[in-house]
PDB file of C-alpha atoms in Angstrom:
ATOM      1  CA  UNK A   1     -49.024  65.895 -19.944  1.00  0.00           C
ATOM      2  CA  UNK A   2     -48.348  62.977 -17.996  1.00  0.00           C
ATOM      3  CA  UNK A   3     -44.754  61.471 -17.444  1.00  0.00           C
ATOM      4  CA  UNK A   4     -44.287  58.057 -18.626  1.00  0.00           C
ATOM      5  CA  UNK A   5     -42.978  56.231 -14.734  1.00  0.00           C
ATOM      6  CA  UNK A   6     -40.089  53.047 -15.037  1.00  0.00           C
ATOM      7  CA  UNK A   7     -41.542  50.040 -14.564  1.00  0.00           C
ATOM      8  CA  UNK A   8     -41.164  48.159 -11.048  1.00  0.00           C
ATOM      9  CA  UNK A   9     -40.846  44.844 -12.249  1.00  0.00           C
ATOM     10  CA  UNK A  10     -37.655  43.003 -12.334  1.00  0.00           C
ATOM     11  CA  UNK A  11     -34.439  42.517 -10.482  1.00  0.00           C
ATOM     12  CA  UNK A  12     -32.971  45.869  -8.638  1.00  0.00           C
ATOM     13  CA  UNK A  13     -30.049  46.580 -10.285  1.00  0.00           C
ATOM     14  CA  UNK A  14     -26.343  46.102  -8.579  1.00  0.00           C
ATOM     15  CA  UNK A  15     -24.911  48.850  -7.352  1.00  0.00           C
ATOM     16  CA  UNK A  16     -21.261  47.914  -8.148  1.00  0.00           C
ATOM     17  CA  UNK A  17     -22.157  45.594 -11.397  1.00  0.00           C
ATOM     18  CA  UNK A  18     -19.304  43.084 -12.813  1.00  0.00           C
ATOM     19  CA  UNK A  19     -18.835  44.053 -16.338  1.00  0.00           C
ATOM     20  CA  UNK A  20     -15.279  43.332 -17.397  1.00  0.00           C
ATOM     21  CA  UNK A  21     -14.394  39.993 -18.631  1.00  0.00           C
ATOM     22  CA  UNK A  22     -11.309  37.757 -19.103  1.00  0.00           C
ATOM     23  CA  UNK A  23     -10.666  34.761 -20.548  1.00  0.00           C
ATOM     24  CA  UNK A  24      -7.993  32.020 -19.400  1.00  0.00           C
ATOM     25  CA  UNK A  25      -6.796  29.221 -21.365  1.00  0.00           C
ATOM     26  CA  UNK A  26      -5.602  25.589 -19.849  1.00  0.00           C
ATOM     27  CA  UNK A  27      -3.624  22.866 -21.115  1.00  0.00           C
ATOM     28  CA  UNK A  28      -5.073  19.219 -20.573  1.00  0.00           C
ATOM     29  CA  UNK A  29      -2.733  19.203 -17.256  1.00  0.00           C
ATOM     30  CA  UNK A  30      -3.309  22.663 -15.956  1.00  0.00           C
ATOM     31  CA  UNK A  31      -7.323  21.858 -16.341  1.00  0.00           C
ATOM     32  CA  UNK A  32      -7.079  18.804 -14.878  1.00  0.00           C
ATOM     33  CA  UNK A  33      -5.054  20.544 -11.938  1.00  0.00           C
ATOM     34  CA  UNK A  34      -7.544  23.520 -11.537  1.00  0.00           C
ATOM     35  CA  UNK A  35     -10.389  21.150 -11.156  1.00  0.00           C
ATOM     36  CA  UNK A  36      -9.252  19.111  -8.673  1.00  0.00           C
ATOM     37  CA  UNK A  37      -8.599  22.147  -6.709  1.00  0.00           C
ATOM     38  CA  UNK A  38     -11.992  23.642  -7.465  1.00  0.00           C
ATOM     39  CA  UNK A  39     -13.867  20.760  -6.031  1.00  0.00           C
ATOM     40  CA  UNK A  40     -11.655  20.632  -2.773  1.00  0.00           C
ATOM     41  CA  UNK A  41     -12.784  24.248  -2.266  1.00  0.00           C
ATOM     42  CA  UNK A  42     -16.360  23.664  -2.311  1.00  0.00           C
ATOM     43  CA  UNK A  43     -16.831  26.937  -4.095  1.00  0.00           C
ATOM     44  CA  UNK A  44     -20.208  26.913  -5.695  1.00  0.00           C
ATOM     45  CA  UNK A  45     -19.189  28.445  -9.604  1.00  0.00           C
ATOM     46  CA  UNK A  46     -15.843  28.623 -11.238  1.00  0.00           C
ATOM     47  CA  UNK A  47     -15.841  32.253 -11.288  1.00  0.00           C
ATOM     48  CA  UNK A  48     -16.033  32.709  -7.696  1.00  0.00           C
ATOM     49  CA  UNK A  49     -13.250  30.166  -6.830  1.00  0.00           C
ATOM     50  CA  UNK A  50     -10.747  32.584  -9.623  1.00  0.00           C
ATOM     51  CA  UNK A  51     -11.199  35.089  -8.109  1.00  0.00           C
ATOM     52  CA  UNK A  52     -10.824  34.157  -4.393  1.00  0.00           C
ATOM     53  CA  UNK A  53      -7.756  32.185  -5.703  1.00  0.00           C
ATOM     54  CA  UNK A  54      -6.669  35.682  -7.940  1.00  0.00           C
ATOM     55  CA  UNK A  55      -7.076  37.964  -4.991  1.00  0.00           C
ATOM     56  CA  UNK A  56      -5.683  36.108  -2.047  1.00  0.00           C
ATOM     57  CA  UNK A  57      -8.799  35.494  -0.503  1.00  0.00           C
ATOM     58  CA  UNK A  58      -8.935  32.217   1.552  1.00  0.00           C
ATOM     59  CA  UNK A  59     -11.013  29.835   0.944  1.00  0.00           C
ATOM     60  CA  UNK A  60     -11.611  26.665   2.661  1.00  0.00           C
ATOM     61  CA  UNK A  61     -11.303  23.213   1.145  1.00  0.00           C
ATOM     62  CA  UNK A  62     -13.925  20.312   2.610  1.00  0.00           C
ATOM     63  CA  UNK A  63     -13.407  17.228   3.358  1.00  0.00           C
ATOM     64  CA  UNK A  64     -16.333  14.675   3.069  1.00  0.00           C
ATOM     65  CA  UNK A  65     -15.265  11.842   5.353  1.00  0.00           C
ATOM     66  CA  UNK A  66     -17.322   8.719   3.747  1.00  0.00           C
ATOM     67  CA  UNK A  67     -17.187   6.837   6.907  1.00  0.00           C
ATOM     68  CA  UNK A  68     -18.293   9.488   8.890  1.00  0.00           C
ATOM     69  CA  UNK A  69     -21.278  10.077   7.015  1.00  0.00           C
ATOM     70  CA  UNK A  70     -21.919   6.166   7.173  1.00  0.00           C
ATOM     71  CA  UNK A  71     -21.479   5.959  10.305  1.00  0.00           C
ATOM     72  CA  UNK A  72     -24.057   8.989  11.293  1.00  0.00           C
ATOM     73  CA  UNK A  73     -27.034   7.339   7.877  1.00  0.00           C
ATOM     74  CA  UNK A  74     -26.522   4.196  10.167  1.00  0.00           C
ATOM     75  CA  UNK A  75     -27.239   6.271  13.297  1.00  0.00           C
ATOM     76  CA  UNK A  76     -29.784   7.659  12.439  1.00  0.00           C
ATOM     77  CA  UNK A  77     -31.829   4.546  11.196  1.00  0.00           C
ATOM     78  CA  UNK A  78     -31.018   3.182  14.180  1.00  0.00           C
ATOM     79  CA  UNK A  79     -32.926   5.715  15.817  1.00  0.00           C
ATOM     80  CA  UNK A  80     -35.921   5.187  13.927  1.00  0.00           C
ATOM     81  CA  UNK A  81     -35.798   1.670  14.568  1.00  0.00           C
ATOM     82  CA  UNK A  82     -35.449   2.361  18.472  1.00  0.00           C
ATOM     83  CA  UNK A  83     -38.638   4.755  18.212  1.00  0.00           C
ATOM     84  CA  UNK A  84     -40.476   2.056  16.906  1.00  0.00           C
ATOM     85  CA  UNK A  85     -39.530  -0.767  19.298  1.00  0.00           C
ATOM     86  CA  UNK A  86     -41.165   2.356  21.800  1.00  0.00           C
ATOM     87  CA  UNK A  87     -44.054   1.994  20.299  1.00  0.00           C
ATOM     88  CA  UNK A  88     -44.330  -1.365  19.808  1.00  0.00           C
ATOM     89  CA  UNK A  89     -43.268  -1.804  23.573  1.00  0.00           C
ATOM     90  CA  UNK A  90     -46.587   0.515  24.385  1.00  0.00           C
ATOM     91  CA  UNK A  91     -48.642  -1.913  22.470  1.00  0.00           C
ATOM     92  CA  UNK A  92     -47.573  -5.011  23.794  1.00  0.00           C
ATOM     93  CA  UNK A  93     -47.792  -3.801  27.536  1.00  0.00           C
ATOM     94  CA  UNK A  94     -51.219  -2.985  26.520  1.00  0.00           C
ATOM     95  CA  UNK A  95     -52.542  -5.999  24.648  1.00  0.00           C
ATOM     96  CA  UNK A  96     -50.758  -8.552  27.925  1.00  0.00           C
ATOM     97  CA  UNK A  97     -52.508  -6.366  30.085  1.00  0.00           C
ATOM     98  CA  UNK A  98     -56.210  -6.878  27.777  1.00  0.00           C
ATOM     99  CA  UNK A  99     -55.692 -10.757  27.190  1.00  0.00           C
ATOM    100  CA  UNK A 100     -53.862 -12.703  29.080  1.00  0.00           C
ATOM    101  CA  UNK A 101     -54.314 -13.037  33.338  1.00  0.00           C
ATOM    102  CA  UNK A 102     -52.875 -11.793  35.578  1.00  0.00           C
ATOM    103  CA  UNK A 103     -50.017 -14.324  36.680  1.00  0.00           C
ATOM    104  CA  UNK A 104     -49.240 -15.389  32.493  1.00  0.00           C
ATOM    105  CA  UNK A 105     -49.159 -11.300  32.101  1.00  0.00           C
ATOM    106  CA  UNK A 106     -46.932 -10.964  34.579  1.00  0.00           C
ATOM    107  CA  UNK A 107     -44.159 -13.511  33.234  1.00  0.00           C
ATOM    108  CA  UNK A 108     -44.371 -12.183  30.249  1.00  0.00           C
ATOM    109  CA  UNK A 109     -43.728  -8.448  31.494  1.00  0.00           C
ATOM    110  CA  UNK A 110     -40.364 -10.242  33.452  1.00  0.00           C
ATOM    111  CA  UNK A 111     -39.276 -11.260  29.863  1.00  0.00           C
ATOM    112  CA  UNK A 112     -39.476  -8.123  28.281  1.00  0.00           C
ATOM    113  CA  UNK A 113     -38.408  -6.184  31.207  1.00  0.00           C
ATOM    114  CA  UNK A 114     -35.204  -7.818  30.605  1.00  0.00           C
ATOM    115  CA  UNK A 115     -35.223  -7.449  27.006  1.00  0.00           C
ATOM    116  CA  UNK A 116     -35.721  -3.866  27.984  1.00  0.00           C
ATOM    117  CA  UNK A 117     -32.190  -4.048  29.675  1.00  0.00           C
ATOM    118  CA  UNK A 118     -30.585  -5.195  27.311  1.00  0.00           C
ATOM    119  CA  UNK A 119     -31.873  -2.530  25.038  1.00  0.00           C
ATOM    120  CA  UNK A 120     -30.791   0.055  27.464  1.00  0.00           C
ATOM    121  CA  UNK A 121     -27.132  -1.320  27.617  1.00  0.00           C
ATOM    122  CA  UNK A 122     -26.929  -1.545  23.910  1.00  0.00           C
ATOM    123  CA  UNK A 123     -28.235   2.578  23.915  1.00  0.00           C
ATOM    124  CA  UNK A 124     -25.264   3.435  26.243  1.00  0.00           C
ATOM    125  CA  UNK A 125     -22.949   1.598  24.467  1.00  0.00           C
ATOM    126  CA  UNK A 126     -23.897   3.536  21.445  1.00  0.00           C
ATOM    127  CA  UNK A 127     -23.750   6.826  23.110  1.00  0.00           C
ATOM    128  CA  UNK A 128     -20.439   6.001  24.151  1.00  0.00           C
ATOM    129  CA  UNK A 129     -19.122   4.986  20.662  1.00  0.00           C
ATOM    130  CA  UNK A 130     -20.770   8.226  19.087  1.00  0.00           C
ATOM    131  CA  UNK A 131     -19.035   9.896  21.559  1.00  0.00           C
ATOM    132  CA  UNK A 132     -15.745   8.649  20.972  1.00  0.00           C
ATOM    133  CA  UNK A 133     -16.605   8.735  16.988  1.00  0.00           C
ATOM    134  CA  UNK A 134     -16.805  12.775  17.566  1.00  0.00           C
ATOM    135  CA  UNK A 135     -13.649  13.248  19.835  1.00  0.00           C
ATOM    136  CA  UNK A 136     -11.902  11.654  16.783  1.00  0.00           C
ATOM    137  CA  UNK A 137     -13.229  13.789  14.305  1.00  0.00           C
ATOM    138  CA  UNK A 138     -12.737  16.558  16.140  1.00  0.00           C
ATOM    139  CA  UNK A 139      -8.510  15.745  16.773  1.00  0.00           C
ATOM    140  CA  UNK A 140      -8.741  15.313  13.358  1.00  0.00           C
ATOM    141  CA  UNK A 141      -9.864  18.446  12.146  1.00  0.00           C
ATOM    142  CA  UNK A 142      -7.769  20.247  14.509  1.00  0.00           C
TER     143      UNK A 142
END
């Protein structure tokens, strides 16, 4: 006769399963205390952060600095933007060198050569204050 096999299908089971359960009871100040120090901790489920808390285990409590993460949004569209004006740079170089003659084409390039400059200052500067923008963070975390 043949021997009826377990089906593959599902999850493997754990090989140290959580079975036991307790339940914990808060006053309106208590809860309002425990949450508060749940969301510093940045602990994904309630659960988790008890028992960390329960068993002595650190855990570490985030920070979300709203200025910092300004600060690197703006960055980054800036970046964008600066890709673009690349582009666009490519193009115009292209279309004064197509249309226009020689000595009018040449004028032009001066001005945005020194547009370009400018530009170029403007990047260091930035570099500079995202430079400075991370030695502060990083004193600050410290």
């Amino acid at each position: 006769m043949k021997e009826k096999r377990k089906s593959k299908s599902g999850r493997n089971p754990k090989l140290d399963p959580a079975v036991y359960r307790y339940t914990v009871r808060f006053n309106e100040e208590e809860h309002n205390r425990f949450l508060a120090m749940f969301g510093k901790s940045g602990v994904y489920a309630r659960s988790v952060f008890l028992k960390a808390h329960f068993f002595g285990q650190p855990f570490k409590v985030l920070k979300v600095d709203k200025t910092l993460v300004d600060y690197y949004t703006k960055l980054s569209d800036f970046h964008a933007q600066f890709r673009a004006v690349g582009t666009n740079y490519n193009q115009v170089v292209k279309e004064l060198r197509l249309h226009f003659s020689e000595k009018k084409a040449m004028a032009l390039l001066y001005q945005l050569e020194q547009h370009t400059v400018e530009l170029v200052k403007l990047s260091r500067r930035i570099v500079e204050l995202s430079r400075e923008m991370e030695a502060k963070w990083s004193q600050k975390s410290v």
